[in-house]
Coordinates of C-alpha atoms in Angstrom, one line a residue:
Chain N
M18 CA -35.1 -6.4 8.1
A19 CA -34.9 -2.9 6.6
V20 CA -33.2 -0.8 9.2
A21 CA -32.3 2.9 7.0
P22 CA -28.6 2.5 6.6
S23 CA -27.7 6.1 8.2
L24 CA -29.6 4.6 11.6
R25 CA -27.8 1.5 11.9
P26 CA -24.6 2.1 13.7
A27 CA -26.7 4.3 16.2
L28 CA -28.5 0.9 16.6
A29 CA -25.7 -1.2 17.3
V30 CA -24.9 1.2 19.8
A31 CA -28.0 0.5 21.2
M32 CA -28.0 -3.0 21.3
V33 CA -24.5 -3.1 22.9
A34 CA -25.4 -0.3 25.4
L35 CA -28.8 -1.9 26.4
T36 CA -27.9 -5.3 27.0
M37 CA -24.4 -6.2 28.6
E38 CA -24.8 -9.5 27.2
A39 CA -26.1 -9.4 23.7
C40 CA -27.3 -13.0 22.5
L41 CA -27.7 -12.8 18.6
A42 CA -30.2 -15.0 16.7
A43 CA -28.4 -15.3 13.1
D44 CA -30.0 -17.4 10.0
A45 CA -29.1 -20.8 9.1
Q46 CA -25.8 -20.2 7.7
S47 CA -24.3 -18.3 10.9
S48 CA -25.0 -19.9 13.9
A49 CA -26.0 -18.1 17.1
Y50 CA -23.2 -16.8 19.4
R51 CA -23.2 -15.3 22.8
V52 CA -21.2 -11.7 23.8
E53 CA -19.9 -11.8 27.3
G54 CA -18.5 -8.0 28.2
D55 CA -16.2 -7.5 25.3
G56 CA -15.7 -10.9 23.8
I57 CA -17.0 -14.4 22.9
V58 CA -16.4 -17.2 25.2
S59 CA -17.4 -20.0 23.5
P60 CA -15.8 -21.3 20.0
L61 CA -18.2 -21.4 17.3
T62 CA -17.2 -24.7 16.6
S63 CA -16.8 -27.9 18.5
S64 CA -13.5 -28.8 16.4
A65 CA -10.5 -26.4 17.2
G66 CA -9.4 -23.7 14.7
D67 CA -5.9 -24.3 12.8
P68 CA -3.4 -21.6 13.1
A69 CA -1.9 -22.5 9.4
R70 CA -5.5 -22.6 7.6
G71 CA -6.0 -19.6 9.5
R72 CA -3.0 -18.1 8.4
A73 CA -3.6 -18.8 4.9
L74 CA -7.3 -17.6 4.9
M75 CA -5.9 -14.3 6.1
A76 CA -3.4 -14.0 3.2
G77 CA -6.0 -15.3 0.7
R78 CA -7.1 -12.7 -1.7
D79 CA -10.9 -14.1 -2.2
A80 CA -11.2 -15.9 1.2
A81 CA -10.8 -13.4 4.3
N82 CA -8.1 -11.3 2.6
C83 CA -7.3 -9.5 6.1
V84 CA -4.0 -8.5 4.5
L85 CA -6.3 -5.7 2.3
C86 CA -6.0 -3.8 5.7
H87 CA -3.7 -5.7 7.8
S88 CA 0.2 -6.6 7.9
I89 CA 0.9 -9.6 9.3
P90 CA 4.4 -11.1 10.5
D91 CA 5.0 -13.3 7.5
P92 CA 7.8 -12.8 5.4
A93 CA 6.1 -14.6 2.3
I94 CA 3.6 -11.6 2.2
R95 CA 4.8 -8.9 0.6
D96 CA 1.7 -6.3 0.1
A97 CA -0.2 -5.5 2.8
G98 CA -2.8 -2.4 3.5
D99 CA -2.1 -0.2 6.5
I100 CA -5.9 0.9 7.1
G101 CA -5.9 -1.5 10.5
P102 CA -3.2 -1.6 12.8
A103 CA -0.1 -4.1 12.2
L104 CA -1.5 -7.3 13.7
L105 CA 2.2 -8.6 15.2
G106 CA 1.4 -8.7 18.9
V107 CA -2.2 -8.6 18.7
A108 CA -2.4 -11.7 21.0
N109 CA -0.5 -9.6 23.6
R110 CA -3.2 -6.8 23.8
L111 CA -6.5 -9.1 23.3
T112 CA -7.8 -12.4 24.6
V113 CA -8.9 -14.8 22.7
P114 CA -12.5 -14.1 23.4
Q115 CA -11.7 -10.4 22.4
L116 CA -10.3 -11.6 19.2
R117 CA -13.3 -13.8 18.2
L118 CA -15.4 -10.9 18.6
R119 CA -13.3 -8.7 16.8
V120 CA -13.4 -10.9 13.7
V121 CA -17.0 -12.2 14.5
D122 CA -18.5 -8.5 14.2
M123 CA -16.0 -5.6 15.1
R124 CA -18.9 -3.2 14.5
Q125 CA -19.9 -4.4 18.4
V126 CA -16.7 -3.0 19.4
N127 CA -16.7 0.3 17.2
P128 CA -19.9 0.8 15.3
R129 CA -18.0 2.9 12.9
S130 CA -15.3 0.8 12.1
I131 CA -14.0 0.3 8.7
M132 CA -13.5 -3.3 9.4
P133 CA -16.2 -5.6 8.0
S134 CA -18.1 -7.7 9.9
Y135 CA -16.9 -11.6 8.9
Y136 CA -19.8 -13.5 10.8
R137 CA -22.8 -11.4 10.1
T138 CA -25.4 -11.8 8.1
E139 CA -28.4 -9.3 9.3
G140 CA -28.5 -5.8 8.7
L141 CA -27.0 -5.8 5.5
V142 CA -28.1 -3.7 2.4
L143 CA -27.9 -4.5 -1.5
V144 CA -25.7 -7.6 -1.1
A145 CA -24.7 -9.4 -4.4
Q146 CA -26.8 -12.2 -5.1
A147 CA -24.0 -14.7 -4.7
Y148 CA -23.3 -13.7 -1.2
Q149 CA -27.0 -13.0 0.5
G150 CA -27.6 -14.6 3.5
K151 CA -24.1 -15.7 3.8
P152 CA -21.5 -14.6 6.3
I153 CA -18.1 -13.9 4.5
L154 CA -16.4 -16.4 6.6
T155 CA -17.7 -20.0 8.0
A156 CA -17.8 -20.8 11.7
Q157 CA -14.7 -23.2 11.5
Q158 CA -12.9 -20.1 9.2
V159 CA -13.6 -17.5 12.1
E160 CA -12.0 -20.5 14.5
D161 CA -9.0 -21.0 12.1
V162 CA -8.6 -17.1 11.8
V163 CA -8.4 -16.5 15.7
A164 CA -6.4 -19.9 16.0
Y165 CA -3.7 -17.9 14.1
L166 CA -4.2 -14.5 15.3
S167 CA -3.8 -16.0 18.9
T168 CA -0.3 -17.2 17.9
L169 CA 0.8 -13.9 17.1
R170 CA 2.6 -12.3 20.5
Chain J
M8 CA -30.1 9.8 26.2
R9 CA -26.6 9.3 24.6
I10 CA -28.5 7.5 22.0
G11 CA -30.7 10.2 20.9
I12 CA -28.2 12.3 20.5
L13 CA -26.4 10.4 18.5
L14 CA -29.2 10.0 16.3
L15 CA -29.8 13.4 15.9
A16 CA -26.1 13.7 14.8
L17 CA -26.9 11.2 12.1
L18 CA -29.7 12.4 10.6
A19 CA -28.1 16.0 10.6
G20 CA -25.0 15.0 9.1
N21 CA -27.4 13.6 6.7
T22 CA -29.9 16.3 5.7
F23 CA -27.2 19.4 5.8
A24 CA -24.4 18.2 4.1
Q25 CA -24.1 21.0 1.9
T26 CA -20.3 21.7 1.6
P27 CA -18.1 18.7 0.7
A28 CA -16.7 16.7 3.1
I29 CA -12.6 17.4 1.8
P30 CA -12.8 21.0 1.6
A31 CA -11.4 22.5 -1.8
S32 CA -7.7 23.4 -0.1
E33 CA -7.4 19.5 0.3
L34 CA -8.6 18.0 -2.8
R35 CA -6.5 15.9 -4.6
S36 CA -6.8 14.4 -8.4
G37 CA -5.7 10.8 -8.1
V38 CA -3.0 11.1 -10.4
S39 CA -1.1 12.6 -7.8
F40 CA -1.4 9.4 -5.6
G41 CA 0.4 7.7 -8.6
S42 CA 4.1 6.9 -9.2
A43 CA 6.6 9.8 -11.2
E44 CA 5.9 7.6 -13.9
L45 CA 2.4 7.2 -14.4
R46 CA 2.1 11.1 -13.7
A47 CA 4.4 11.7 -16.6
M48 CA 2.5 9.0 -18.6
Q49 CA -1.0 11.1 -18.3
S50 CA 0.6 14.4 -18.9
D51 CA 2.4 13.6 -22.5
D52 CA 0.1 13.1 -25.2
F53 CA 2.4 10.7 -26.6
A54 CA 2.6 8.6 -24.1
N55 CA -0.8 8.5 -22.8
P56 CA -2.7 5.5 -24.1
G57 CA -5.7 7.2 -24.1
M58 CA -5.4 9.7 -26.9
L59 CA -5.4 6.7 -29.2
W60 CA -9.4 6.5 -28.3
V61 CA -9.3 10.4 -28.0
E62 CA -7.9 10.5 -32.1
R63 CA -10.4 7.7 -32.9
G64 CA -13.2 9.7 -31.3
Q65 CA -12.5 12.8 -33.4
K66 CA -13.0 10.3 -36.8
L67 CA -16.4 9.1 -35.3
W68 CA -17.2 12.9 -34.6
Q69 CA -16.9 13.5 -38.5
T70 CA -18.3 10.4 -39.5
P71 CA -22.4 10.4 -40.5
V72 CA -24.1 7.8 -39.2
G73 CA -28.0 6.5 -38.8
S74 CA -30.7 6.9 -41.2
A75 CA -30.2 10.9 -40.8
G76 CA -27.0 10.7 -42.7
R77 CA -25.7 13.1 -39.9
A78 CA -22.2 13.3 -38.0
C79 CA -22.0 14.9 -34.6
A80 CA -20.2 17.6 -36.5
S81 CA -23.1 18.5 -38.8
C82 CA -24.7 19.8 -35.4
H83 CA -21.6 20.9 -33.6
S84 CA -20.0 22.9 -36.3
D85 CA -16.3 23.7 -34.5
A86 CA -15.5 21.0 -31.8
S87 CA -13.2 22.9 -29.9
L88 CA -15.6 25.7 -29.7
A89 CA -18.8 23.9 -29.2
L90 CA -17.4 21.4 -26.6
K91 CA -15.3 22.9 -24.6
G92 CA -16.5 23.2 -21.0
V93 CA -19.0 20.7 -21.4
A94 CA -17.6 17.7 -19.8
A95 CA -17.0 19.9 -16.8
R96 CA -20.7 20.6 -15.9
Y97 CA -21.7 17.0 -16.7
P98 CA -23.9 15.1 -15.4
V99 CA -26.9 17.1 -16.1
V100 CA -30.9 16.8 -15.9
N101 CA -32.0 16.3 -19.4
A102 CA -34.4 18.6 -20.3
S103 CA -36.8 16.6 -22.7
D104 CA -37.4 13.8 -20.1
R105 CA -36.1 15.1 -17.0
R106 CA -33.6 12.0 -16.3
V107 CA -30.2 12.8 -15.1
I108 CA -27.5 11.7 -18.0
D109 CA -23.8 11.7 -18.4
L110 CA -22.1 12.3 -21.1
E111 CA -22.2 8.7 -22.5
A112 CA -26.1 9.2 -22.2
R113 CA -25.7 12.4 -24.1
I114 CA -23.9 11.1 -26.8
N115 CA -25.8 8.1 -27.2
A116 CA -29.4 10.5 -27.0
C117 CA -27.7 12.2 -30.0
R118 CA -27.3 9.1 -31.6
T119 CA -30.7 8.1 -31.2
S120 CA -32.6 11.2 -31.8
Q121 CA -30.7 13.5 -34.0
Q122 CA -29.0 11.0 -35.8
K123 CA -31.4 7.9 -35.9
A124 CA -28.6 5.5 -35.1
P125 CA -28.8 2.7 -32.7
A126 CA -27.5 3.9 -29.1
L127 CA -23.8 2.5 -28.4
A128 CA -23.1 -0.5 -25.8
A129 CA -21.6 0.8 -22.5
E130 CA -17.7 0.3 -22.8
S131 CA -17.8 -0.2 -26.4
E132 CA -14.5 0.9 -27.9
D133 CA -16.9 3.6 -30.1
L134 CA -18.5 4.9 -27.1
L135 CA -15.3 5.5 -25.3
A136 CA -13.6 7.0 -28.0
L137 CA -16.5 9.7 -28.5
T138 CA -16.7 10.1 -24.9
A139 CA -12.9 10.7 -24.6
F140 CA -12.8 13.0 -27.5
V141 CA -15.6 15.3 -26.1
A142 CA -14.2 15.1 -22.3
H143 CA -10.7 16.1 -24.1
Q144 CA -12.2 19.2 -25.4
S145 CA -12.6 20.4 -21.6
R146 CA -9.4 19.1 -20.4
G147 CA -8.0 21.6 -17.2
M148 CA -11.4 23.2 -17.1
P149 CA -12.5 22.9 -13.6
L150 CA -15.6 20.5 -12.9
A151 CA -18.4 22.7 -12.1
V152 CA -21.6 20.6 -12.0
S153 CA -25.2 22.3 -11.0
I154 CA -26.9 20.6 -8.3
S155 CA -30.1 23.3 -8.0
D156 CA -33.5 23.0 -9.3
S157 CA -34.5 20.0 -11.1
A158 CA -30.9 18.6 -10.3
R159 CA -31.3 18.4 -6.4
A160 CA -33.2 15.2 -6.0
F161 CA -30.5 13.4 -8.0
F162 CA -27.9 14.8 -6.2
D163 CA -29.5 13.9 -2.4
Q164 CA -29.8 10.6 -4.4
G165 CA -26.3 10.1 -5.1
R166 CA -25.2 11.4 -1.7
D167 CA -27.2 9.0 0.1
F168 CA -26.0 6.1 -1.6
Y169 CA -22.3 7.6 -1.1
Y170 CA -22.7 7.4 2.5
A171 CA -24.7 4.6 2.9
R172 CA -22.9 1.1 3.8
H173 CA -23.3 -1.9 1.0
G174 CA -22.6 -5.0 0.5
Q175 CA -21.4 -7.9 2.0
M176 CA -18.2 -6.1 3.2
D177 CA -20.7 -3.6 4.2
L178 CA -19.0 -0.6 3.6
S179 CA -19.8 3.1 2.1
C180 CA -17.5 4.7 -0.8
A181 CA -17.0 7.5 2.1
D182 CA -15.5 4.9 4.0
C183 CA -12.9 4.6 1.5
H184 CA -12.6 7.5 -0.1
E185 CA -13.2 10.1 2.6
H186 CA -12.0 8.6 5.9
N187 CA -9.0 6.5 4.4
W188 CA -7.5 8.3 1.5
G189 CA -3.9 8.3 1.5
R190 CA -3.9 4.8 3.4
K191 CA -2.8 1.6 1.5
L192 CA -5.7 -1.0 0.8
L193 CA -3.3 -4.0 -0.4
A194 CA -0.9 -2.5 -2.5
E195 CA -3.0 0.4 -3.4
T196 CA -3.1 3.8 -2.3
I197 CA -6.6 4.8 -1.6
S198 CA -7.3 8.2 -3.6
Q199 CA -10.4 10.6 -3.0
G200 CA -12.2 9.0 -5.2
H201 CA -12.6 11.7 -7.8
P202 CA -14.3 11.5 -11.3
N203 CA -12.1 14.2 -12.8
A204 CA -10.1 11.6 -14.9
Y205 CA -12.9 9.7 -16.9
P206 CA -12.7 8.3 -19.5
A207 CA -9.3 7.0 -18.2
Y208 CA -6.7 4.6 -19.3
R209 CA -6.1 1.9 -16.9
L210 CA -2.9 -0.2 -16.6
E211 CA -4.7 -2.6 -14.9
W212 CA -7.7 -2.7 -17.3
Q213 CA -4.8 -2.4 -20.4
S214 CA -7.8 -0.2 -22.1
L215 CA -9.7 3.2 -21.4
G216 CA -12.5 2.4 -19.1
S217 CA -15.7 4.7 -18.0
L218 CA -16.3 6.2 -14.5
A219 CA -19.2 3.9 -14.7
R220 CA -16.6 0.9 -15.0
R221 CA -14.8 2.3 -12.3
I222 CA -17.5 2.7 -9.6
R223 CA -18.3 -0.7 -10.4
A224 CA -15.6 -1.9 -9.5
C225 CA -15.7 -0.6 -6.3
L226 CA -19.2 -2.0 -5.9
F227 CA -17.8 -5.5 -6.8
G228 CA -15.1 -5.3 -4.6
I229 CA -17.5 -4.8 -1.6
R230 CA -19.7 -7.7 -3.0
A231 CA -22.3 -5.3 -3.4
Q232 CA -25.2 -5.7 -6.2
M233 CA -24.2 -4.6 -9.2
L234 CA -25.7 -1.3 -11.0
A235 CA -25.5 -1.3 -14.6
S236 CA -23.6 1.6 -16.0
D237 CA -26.6 3.5 -17.1
D238 CA -28.8 2.8 -14.0
P239 CA -30.3 6.3 -12.6
Q240 CA -28.9 5.4 -9.4
L241 CA -25.4 5.1 -10.9
T242 CA -25.9 8.5 -12.5
A243 CA -26.9 10.3 -9.7
L244 CA -23.8 9.0 -8.0
E245 CA -21.6 10.7 -10.6
L246 CA -23.4 13.7 -10.2
F247 CA -22.5 13.4 -6.3
L248 CA -19.0 12.6 -7.2
A249 CA -18.7 15.5 -9.5
W250 CA -20.1 18.0 -7.0
R251 CA -17.3 17.0 -4.5
A252 CA -14.6 17.5 -6.6
D253 CA -15.8 20.8 -7.7
G254 CA -12.9 22.8 -8.9
L255 CA -10.6 20.0 -9.9
P256 CA -9.5 20.1 -13.4
V257 CA -10.9 17.7 -16.1
E258 CA -7.8 15.4 -17.1
A259 CA -9.6 13.1 -19.7
P260 CA -8.2 11.1 -20.7
G261 CA -6.4 10.1 -17.6
V262 CA -3.9 7.5 -16.6
R263 CA -4.7 5.2 -13.7
R264 CA -2.7 2.2 -12.4

């Protein structure tokens, strides 16, 4: 779908504003999920997320690499960016469904956010060949990351 | 209704952006985000590794090449006179074919048309050396590109690219260099993303590299389709970068992390 890049934030606002529940169809690589209110209630996979794997993904340079922008409370991690808020205590601020939506597609919460959408493939422009049609994280990786985030109290 | 207003605002933002988003009083060269050691390395010609390329470029400048058997110096008699200020007004629109060209492309155009020598490859030692030598002649001079007349369309193209979100990470240049400069991305402080140091020596590269190489690194980071160093879209982006850095002094060869 070719949408002028400058219009995409506006479209995202429209989508969220016009439908309280957005049901997003995605391609074969990222399956459909259901946004209810401010979150995604149902897990994306049937097998539960693993917090240890989630932590490794968040710190890993070529996987989720969340530490580019966020600090996480882990003494083994020395370098972390400060573009996003520190994630210590994030599970006190947000419920698991809220956390899941923020990892899946932060732009539905805040269209102008700099935080990438980790489980979105539509509406992207000039994606490098190797990543075309693929979300940054698989459904299982999203669940792993959410499982780790939910331990950050 | 609210959406209509938002749409209007977005369109207006794109169409009428005539003054740089970062006002002149807040412009900061990338070097000011570096450590004291890094700043010292850049400003001391004996410590600045980029000066090796400048010296090499000076020799190349005087060496006849190609079937025409001419050196750069054969046409441009005195480098410090003929070349002073050139880098500060590049990229420009080339009069003969109406393409937007940067310093590297200018040097290659002289090679093929005046010296009858083959063009130098992007990022080759010789092209970096000649570019560094030429850019060095403008050191300290304020960037001042023209975006009027035939440059206008290229400027618009560069600006649109700059503000559009690209790649799997879906980020624009502005997301980092206008909205988050001064903040840290992992261990690196994001600068305002100005072109005035290039070609620059990056410690990470252990080499001198062109502005195109730096921009390509940012495109790689957001997992966007790669642009060739001489892609007109990339040169148009360079023109926009130079305009938004208007007034910053040329630092070439700069030193960066």
